[in-house]
Amino acid sequence: MKVELARTAGFCFGVKRAVDMVYEQVRRYEGQKIYTYGPIIHNEEVIKDLAKQGVKVIHSEEELAQIKEGVVVIRSHGVAKSVYDRMEEKGIICVDATCPFVKKIHDIVAKESEKGSHIVIIGDGAHPEVEGTRGWAGDRADVIQTHEEARQFVHENKSQKLCIVSQTTFNYNKFKDLVEIIEEKGYDIIVLNTICNATKERQEEARRIAGRVDAMVVIGDEHSSNTQKLFEICKNECLNTYYIQTLDDLDMNQLRSVETVGITAGASTPNIIIEEVQNYVRINF
Ligand code: F3S
């Protein structure tokens, strides 16, 4: 069987940097309490390993309010401005592992809303990155995720400029579609495509591979939105696409009768899991 592993599978730059930064703090602040604001990545294996080393996860600003001391690492998704303010008030050490590409969006949104633009974020409003980005635009932000929401979008103040940005992991073609729908409404718009290249490249490579193989395996945590999107893209090209979290989820029977298998993985999938799956498929089929 021929196995094709995507070059772009696994940790992206921002996630690798954030995970490395947490391990760095474990060494640096030995004996002190270390927290991450939200799970550092959507991957249970990594979270379990960090928990073993004493790293705890804070889930909300309310939980943050209970902490009196220690170090809090902000994950690559970033957070709202209010979270930084809260830490500063409390004198907690803040280690900012926000991905620089996300930070760039915070800066754009803060600057544009200060200039008086209305912010529109194309993305999933329930995703922590979008929640964080919203928190840099005051209360002047709308989030649009679907074609229907784009069609129904109305901004009362027609003369106010709209500044459209996107969640870094949003599908590029869908972003273009939604922007087009909003553009047709005749607002004064500036559009900043803030989709991260890592995502686009990963999605394009996955699409290409899925289009030429008999079966496709997508590896990632079930809560990882970018892995879910990868799965959707691959499934569109190749009906035999399987979503697994670890090697244990791989159903050998599904790959029995195929000749070529493609493998890709979401941005938060550790290399070790990808290697395990790849080696297993190469050796056993
Ligand atoms: Fe950053 Fe892009 Fe990864 S925004 S966290 S490098 S997907």
mmCIF file with all atom_site columns, C-alpha atoms and ligand atoms in Angstrom, residues 12-15 76 99-102 129 168-169 196-199 202 267, ligand 1:
data_model
loop_
_atom_site.group_PDB
_atom_site.id
_atom_site.type_symbol
_atom_site.label_atom_id
_atom_site.label_alt_id
_atom_site.label_comp_id
_atom_site.label_asym_id
_atom_site.label_entity_id
_atom_site.label_seq_id
_atom_site.pdbx_PDB_ins_code
_atom_site.Cartn_x
_atom_site.Cartn_y
_atom_site.Cartn_z
_atom_site.occupancy
_atom_site.B_iso_or_equiv
_atom_site.pdbx_formal_charge
_atom_site.auth_seq_id
_atom_site.auth_comp_id
_atom_site.auth_asym_id
_atom_site.auth_atom_id
_atom_site.pdbx_PDB_model_num
ATOM   1  C  CA  . CYS A 1 12  ? 1.630   24.753 13.385 1.00 0.00 ? 12  CYS A CA  1
ATOM   2  C  CA  . PHE A 1 13  ? 4.148   27.421 14.376 1.00 0.00 ? 13  PHE A CA  1
ATOM   3  C  CA  . GLY A 1 14  ? 1.805   29.127 16.877 1.00 0.00 ? 14  GLY A CA  1
ATOM   4  C  CA  . VAL A 1 15  ? 0.771   25.957 18.675 1.00 0.00 ? 15  VAL A CA  1
ATOM   5  C  CA  . SER A 1 76  ? -2.169  30.618 21.098 1.00 0.00 ? 76  SER A CA  1
ATOM   6  C  CA  . CYS A 1 99  ? 0.114   33.364 18.320 1.00 0.00 ? 99  CYS A CA  1
ATOM   7  C  CA  . PRO A 1 100 ? 1.597   36.470 16.656 1.00 0.00 ? 100 PRO A CA  1
ATOM   8  C  CA  . PHE A 1 101 ? -0.904  36.041 13.795 1.00 0.00 ? 101 PHE A CA  1
ATOM   9  C  CA  . VAL A 1 102 ? -3.787  36.252 16.285 1.00 0.00 ? 102 VAL A CA  1
ATOM   10 C  CA  . GLU A 1 129 ? -10.096 32.782 19.406 1.00 0.00 ? 129 GLU A CA  1
ATOM   11 C  CA  . THR A 1 168 ? -7.365  32.417 11.563 1.00 0.00 ? 168 THR A CA  1
ATOM   12 C  CA  . THR A 1 169 ? -8.604  28.887 10.940 1.00 0.00 ? 169 THR A CA  1
ATOM   13 C  CA  . CYS A 1 196 ? -3.394  32.050 8.714  1.00 0.00 ? 196 CYS A CA  1
ATOM   14 C  CA  . ASN A 1 197 ? -1.338  30.561 5.874  1.00 0.00 ? 197 ASN A CA  1
ATOM   15 C  CA  . ALA A 1 198 ? -0.613  27.465 7.942  1.00 0.00 ? 198 ALA A CA  1
ATOM   16 C  CA  . THR A 1 199 ? -4.306  26.631 7.826  1.00 0.00 ? 199 THR A CA  1
ATOM   17 C  CA  . ARG A 1 202 ? -2.770  22.484 5.354  1.00 0.00 ? 202 ARG A CA  1
ATOM   18 C  CA  . ALA A 1 267 ? -2.640  21.907 14.010 1.00 0.00 ? 267 ALA A CA  1
HETATM 19 FE FE1 . F3S B 2 .   ? -1.068  30.717 14.700 1.00 0.00 ? 1   F3S B FE1 1
HETATM 20 FE FE2 . F3S B 2 .   ? -1.829  29.966 12.387 1.00 0.00 ? 1   F3S B FE2 1
HETATM 21 FE FE3 . F3S B 2 .   ? -1.281  28.224 14.165 1.00 0.00 ? 1   F3S B FE3 1
HETATM 22 S  S1  . F3S B 2 .   ? -2.683  31.594 13.550 1.00 0.00 ? 1   F3S B S1  1
HETATM 23 S  S2  . F3S B 2 .   ? -1.793  29.170 16.070 1.00 0.00 ? 1   F3S B S2  1
HETATM 24 S  S3  . F3S B 2 .   ? 0.178   29.614 13.237 1.00 0.00 ? 1   F3S B S3  1
HETATM 25 S  S4  . F3S B 2 .   ? -2.925  28.081 12.710 1.00 0.00 ? 1   F3S B S4  1
#
